[in-house]
PDB file of C-alpha atoms in Angstrom:
ATOM      1  CA  TYR A 160       0.000   0.000   0.000  1.00 83.00           C
ATOM      2  CA  VAL A 161       2.878   2.341   0.685  1.00 83.00           C
ATOM      3  CA  GLY A 162       4.135   1.915  -2.896  1.00 85.00           C
ATOM      4  CA  ILE A 163       0.697   2.784  -4.332  1.00 85.00           C
ATOM      5  CA  PHE A 164       0.486   5.835  -2.074  1.00 80.00           C
ATOM      6  CA  ILE A 165       3.921   7.036  -3.237  1.00 86.00           C
ATOM      7  CA  VAL A 166       2.947   6.598  -6.896  1.00 83.00           C
ATOM      8  CA  ILE A 167      -0.274   8.581  -6.325  1.00 87.00           C
ATOM      9  CA  VAL A 168       1.609  11.399  -4.569  1.00 83.00           C
ATOM     10  CA  ILE A 169       4.218  11.580  -7.352  1.00 88.00           C
ATOM     11  CA  ALA A 170       1.483  11.648 -10.009  1.00 84.00           C
ATOM     12  CA  ALA A 171      -0.385  14.394  -8.139  1.00 82.00           C
ATOM     13  CA  VAL A 172       2.746  16.538  -7.780  1.00 83.00           C
ATOM     14  CA  ALA A 173       3.642  16.048 -11.457  1.00 80.00           C
ATOM     15  CA  GLY A 174       0.088  16.992 -12.458  1.00 77.00           C
ATOM     16  CA  LEU A 175       0.190  20.112 -10.315  1.00 75.00           C
ATOM     17  CA  ILE A 176       3.529  21.183 -11.801  1.00 73.00           C
ATOM     18  CA  TRP A 177       2.235  20.618 -15.344  1.00 61.00           C
ATOM     19  CA  TRP A 178      -0.993  22.548 -14.646  1.00 58.00           C
ATOM     20  CA  THR A 179       0.875  25.475 -13.036  1.00 60.00           C
ATOM     21  CA  ARG A 180       3.261  25.793 -15.990  1.00 60.00           C
ATOM     22  CA  THR A 181       0.399  25.547 -18.492  1.00 55.00           C
ATOM     23  CA  GLN A 182      -1.542  28.293 -16.695  1.00 58.00           C
ATOM     24  CA  ALA A 183       1.504  30.572 -16.449  1.00 54.00           C
ATOM     25  CA  ASN A 184       2.269  30.159 -20.156  1.00 52.00           C
ATOM     26  CA  ALA A 185      -1.350  30.800 -21.114  1.00 55.00           C
ATOM     27  CA  GLN A 186      -1.536  33.935 -18.979  1.00 57.00           C
ATOM     28  CA  ALA A 187       1.789  35.252 -20.285  1.00 77.00           C
ATOM     29  CA  ARG A 188       0.372  34.958 -23.807  1.00 87.00           C
ATOM     30  CA  TYR A 189      -2.017  37.817 -22.968  1.00 94.00           C
ATOM     31  CA  THR A 190       0.810  40.288 -22.283  1.00 95.00           C
ATOM     32  CA  PRO A 191       0.933  41.635 -25.875  1.00 96.00           C
ATOM     33  CA  PHE A 192      -2.860  42.034 -25.775  1.00 97.00           C
ATOM     34  CA  ALA A 193      -2.658  43.944 -22.479  1.00 97.00           C
ATOM     35  CA  GLN A 194       0.145  46.110 -23.878  1.00 97.00           C
ATOM     36  CA  CYS A 195      -2.010  46.907 -26.912  1.00 98.00           C
ATOM     37  CA  LEU A 196      -4.894  47.939 -24.645  1.00 98.00           C
ATOM     38  CA  THR A 197      -2.473  50.259 -22.854  1.00 98.00           C
ATOM     39  CA  GLU A 198      -1.242  51.703 -26.155  1.00 98.00           C
ATOM     40  CA  LYS A 199      -4.873  52.312 -27.149  1.00 98.00           C
ATOM     41  CA  ASN A 200      -5.427  54.155 -23.846  1.00 98.00           C
ATOM     42  CA  ALA A 201      -7.965  51.699 -22.455  1.00 98.00           C
ATOM     43  CA  ILE A 202      -7.983  52.230 -18.688  1.00 98.00           C
ATOM     44  CA  MET A 203      -9.567  50.021 -16.049  1.00 98.00           C
ATOM     45  CA  TYR A 204     -10.817  51.723 -12.895  1.00 98.00           C
ATOM     46  CA  GLY A 205     -11.377  49.507  -9.889  1.00 98.00           C
ATOM     47  CA  LYS A 206     -11.107  48.985  -6.165  1.00 97.00           C
ATOM     48  CA  PHE A 207      -8.806  46.441  -4.564  1.00 95.00           C
ATOM     49  CA  TRP A 208     -11.598  44.863  -2.514  1.00 95.00           C
ATOM     50  CA  CYS A 209     -14.039  44.540  -5.450  1.00 96.00           C
ATOM     51  CA  VAL A 210     -14.883  40.918  -6.320  1.00 97.00           C
ATOM     52  CA  HIS A 211     -15.741  41.805  -9.929  1.00 98.00           C
ATOM     53  CA  CYS A 212     -12.486  43.732 -10.312  1.00 98.00           C
ATOM     54  CA  LYS A 213     -10.620  40.654  -9.095  1.00 97.00           C
ATOM     55  CA  GLU A 214     -12.495  38.563 -11.654  1.00 98.00           C
ATOM     56  CA  GLN A 215     -11.533  41.033 -14.417  1.00 98.00           C
ATOM     57  CA  LYS A 216      -7.888  40.958 -13.321  1.00 97.00           C
ATOM     58  CA  GLU A 217      -7.861  37.159 -13.287  1.00 95.00           C
ATOM     59  CA  LEU A 218      -8.884  37.059 -16.962  1.00 95.00           C
ATOM     60  CA  PHE A 219      -5.498  38.641 -17.727  1.00 95.00           C
ATOM     61  CA  GLY A 220      -3.467  36.744 -15.133  1.00 92.00           C
ATOM     62  CA  ARG A 221       0.106  37.992 -14.949  1.00 92.00           C
ATOM     63  CA  ALA A 222      -0.486  40.134 -18.035  1.00 95.00           C
ATOM     64  CA  PHE A 223      -2.646  42.458 -15.920  1.00 96.00           C
ATOM     65  CA  ARG A 224       0.567  44.248 -14.918  1.00 95.00           C
ATOM     66  CA  ALA A 225       0.795  45.601 -18.491  1.00 96.00           C
ATOM     67  CA  LEU A 226      -2.602  47.334 -18.293  1.00 97.00           C
ATOM     68  CA  LYS A 227      -3.379  50.888 -17.291  1.00 98.00           C
ATOM     69  CA  TYR A 228      -5.201  50.491 -13.991  1.00 98.00           C
ATOM     70  CA  VAL A 229      -6.460  53.205 -11.664  1.00 98.00           C
ATOM     71  CA  GLU A 230      -7.167  52.304  -8.041  1.00 98.00           C
ATOM     72  CA  CYS A 231     -10.277  54.148  -6.875  1.00 97.00           C
ATOM     73  CA  ALA A 232     -10.292  53.084  -3.218  1.00 97.00           C
ATOM     74  CA  LEU A 233      -8.571  55.284  -0.663  1.00 94.00           C
ATOM     75  CA  PRO A 234      -5.925  53.426   1.367  1.00 87.00           C
ATOM     76  CA  GLY A 235      -7.220  54.528   4.779  1.00 89.00           C
ATOM     77  CA  ASN A 236     -10.899  54.293   3.844  1.00 91.00           C
ATOM     78  CA  PRO A 237     -11.543  51.603   1.216  1.00 86.00           C
ATOM     79  CA  ASN A 238     -15.217  52.553   0.856  1.00 87.00           C
ATOM     80  CA  ALA A 239     -14.282  56.131  -0.103  1.00 94.00           C
ATOM     81  CA  THR A 240     -13.385  57.042  -3.683  1.00 96.00           C
ATOM     82  CA  THR A 241     -10.301  58.919  -4.855  1.00 97.00           C
ATOM     83  CA  THR A 242     -10.659  62.419  -6.262  1.00 96.00           C
ATOM     84  CA  LEU A 243      -9.596  61.243  -9.734  1.00 97.00           C
ATOM     85  CA  CYS A 244     -12.287  58.564  -9.820  1.00 98.00           C
ATOM     86  CA  GLN A 245     -14.855  61.100  -8.625  1.00 97.00           C
ATOM     87  CA  GLU A 246     -13.776  63.467 -11.413  1.00 97.00           C
ATOM     88  CA  LYS A 247     -14.097  60.645 -13.944  1.00 97.00           C
ATOM     89  CA  GLN A 248     -17.555  59.887 -12.479  1.00 97.00           C
ATOM     90  CA  ILE A 249     -16.717  56.265 -11.726  1.00 97.00           C
ATOM     91  CA  GLU A 250     -19.866  55.023 -10.050  1.00 94.00           C
ATOM     92  CA  GLY A 251     -19.341  51.273 -10.275  1.00 95.00           C
ATOM     93  CA  VAL A 252     -16.271  49.134 -10.674  1.00 97.00           C
ATOM     94  CA  PRO A 253     -14.777  47.746 -12.735  1.00 98.00           C
ATOM     95  CA  THR A 254     -15.241  50.500 -15.295  1.00 98.00           C
ATOM     96  CA  TRP A 255     -13.251  50.723 -18.516  1.00 98.00           C
ATOM     97  CA  ILE A 256     -12.779  54.102 -20.198  1.00 98.00           C
ATOM     98  CA  PHE A 257     -11.509  54.112 -23.765  1.00 98.00           C
ATOM     99  CA  GLU A 258      -9.562  56.604 -25.832  1.00 97.00           C
ATOM    100  CA  ASP A 259     -12.732  57.874 -27.545  1.00 97.00           C
ATOM    101  CA  GLY A 260     -14.238  58.677 -24.130  1.00 97.00           C
ATOM    102  CA  SER A 261     -16.715  55.808 -24.191  1.00 98.00           C
ATOM    103  CA  ARG A 262     -17.005  53.560 -21.152  1.00 98.00           C
ATOM    104  CA  VAL A 263     -18.354  50.207 -20.075  1.00 98.00           C
ATOM    105  CA  SER A 264     -18.939  48.918 -16.567  1.00 97.00           C
ATOM    106  CA  GLY A 265     -18.792  45.415 -15.201  1.00 98.00           C
ATOM    107  CA  VAL A 266     -16.505  42.521 -16.055  1.00 98.00           C
ATOM    108  CA  GLN A 267     -15.676  42.636 -19.766  1.00 98.00           C
ATOM    109  CA  SER A 268     -14.687  39.591 -21.768  1.00 97.00           C
ATOM    110  CA  LEU A 269     -11.329  39.752 -23.498  1.00 96.00           C
ATOM    111  CA  VAL A 270     -13.199  39.390 -26.787  1.00 96.00           C
ATOM    112  CA  ALA A 271     -15.318  42.469 -25.999  1.00 97.00           C
ATOM    113  CA  LEU A 272     -12.192  44.463 -25.133  1.00 98.00           C
ATOM    114  CA  ALA A 273     -10.531  43.311 -28.359  1.00 97.00           C
ATOM    115  CA  GLU A 274     -13.567  44.331 -30.402  1.00 97.00           C
ATOM    116  CA  LYS A 275     -13.732  47.735 -28.720  1.00 97.00           C
ATOM    117  CA  THR A 276     -10.038  48.557 -29.182  1.00 98.00           C
ATOM    118  CA  GLY A 277      -8.988  46.630 -32.275  1.00 97.00           C
ATOM    119  CA  CYS A 278      -6.331  44.792 -30.263  1.00 97.00           C
ATOM    120  CA  LEU A 279      -5.707  41.204 -31.302  1.00 95.00           C
ATOM    121  CA  LEU A 280      -6.176  38.353 -28.873  1.00 93.00           C
ATOM    122  CA  PRO A 281      -3.587  35.564 -29.059  1.00 88.00           C
ATOM    123  CA  SER A 282      -4.558  32.445 -30.911  1.00 76.00           C
ATOM    124  CA  THR A 283      -6.168  29.688 -28.880  1.00 59.00           C
ATOM    125  CA  ASP A 284      -3.952  27.160 -30.643  1.00 46.00           C
ATOM    126  CA  PRO A 285      -1.212  25.667 -28.473  1.00 46.00           C
ATOM    127  CA  GLN A 286       2.088  27.517 -28.828  1.00 44.00           C
ATOM    128  CA  PRO A 287       5.239  25.499 -29.559  1.00 43.00           C
TER     129      PRO A 287
END
């Protein structure tokens, strides 16, 4: 029984390593897309505690770092809104504001963001 247990543990660890690497590679593939959104002046406004903002960020994974993001929560009072976000009339988060001044609120699919900005999403085909 000990031998079977060891084999199961090794298989589980190998599966976890494979899954982690696959996820990291997939998320890194969105970096050029996120950079394009930044170049097109698409800006996401959010609050660190917002569940929907977290969901939006997770769609990009590590590539989120390449986006223009404005934090609307005040550090000492997370329910308060920064002056900039008040000036931009951010009423709900996440809110995306685009170069043409248009805006959308709520979690946006990557496809919707691509359509709005003209940025290309990476192919869904496996990369070599």
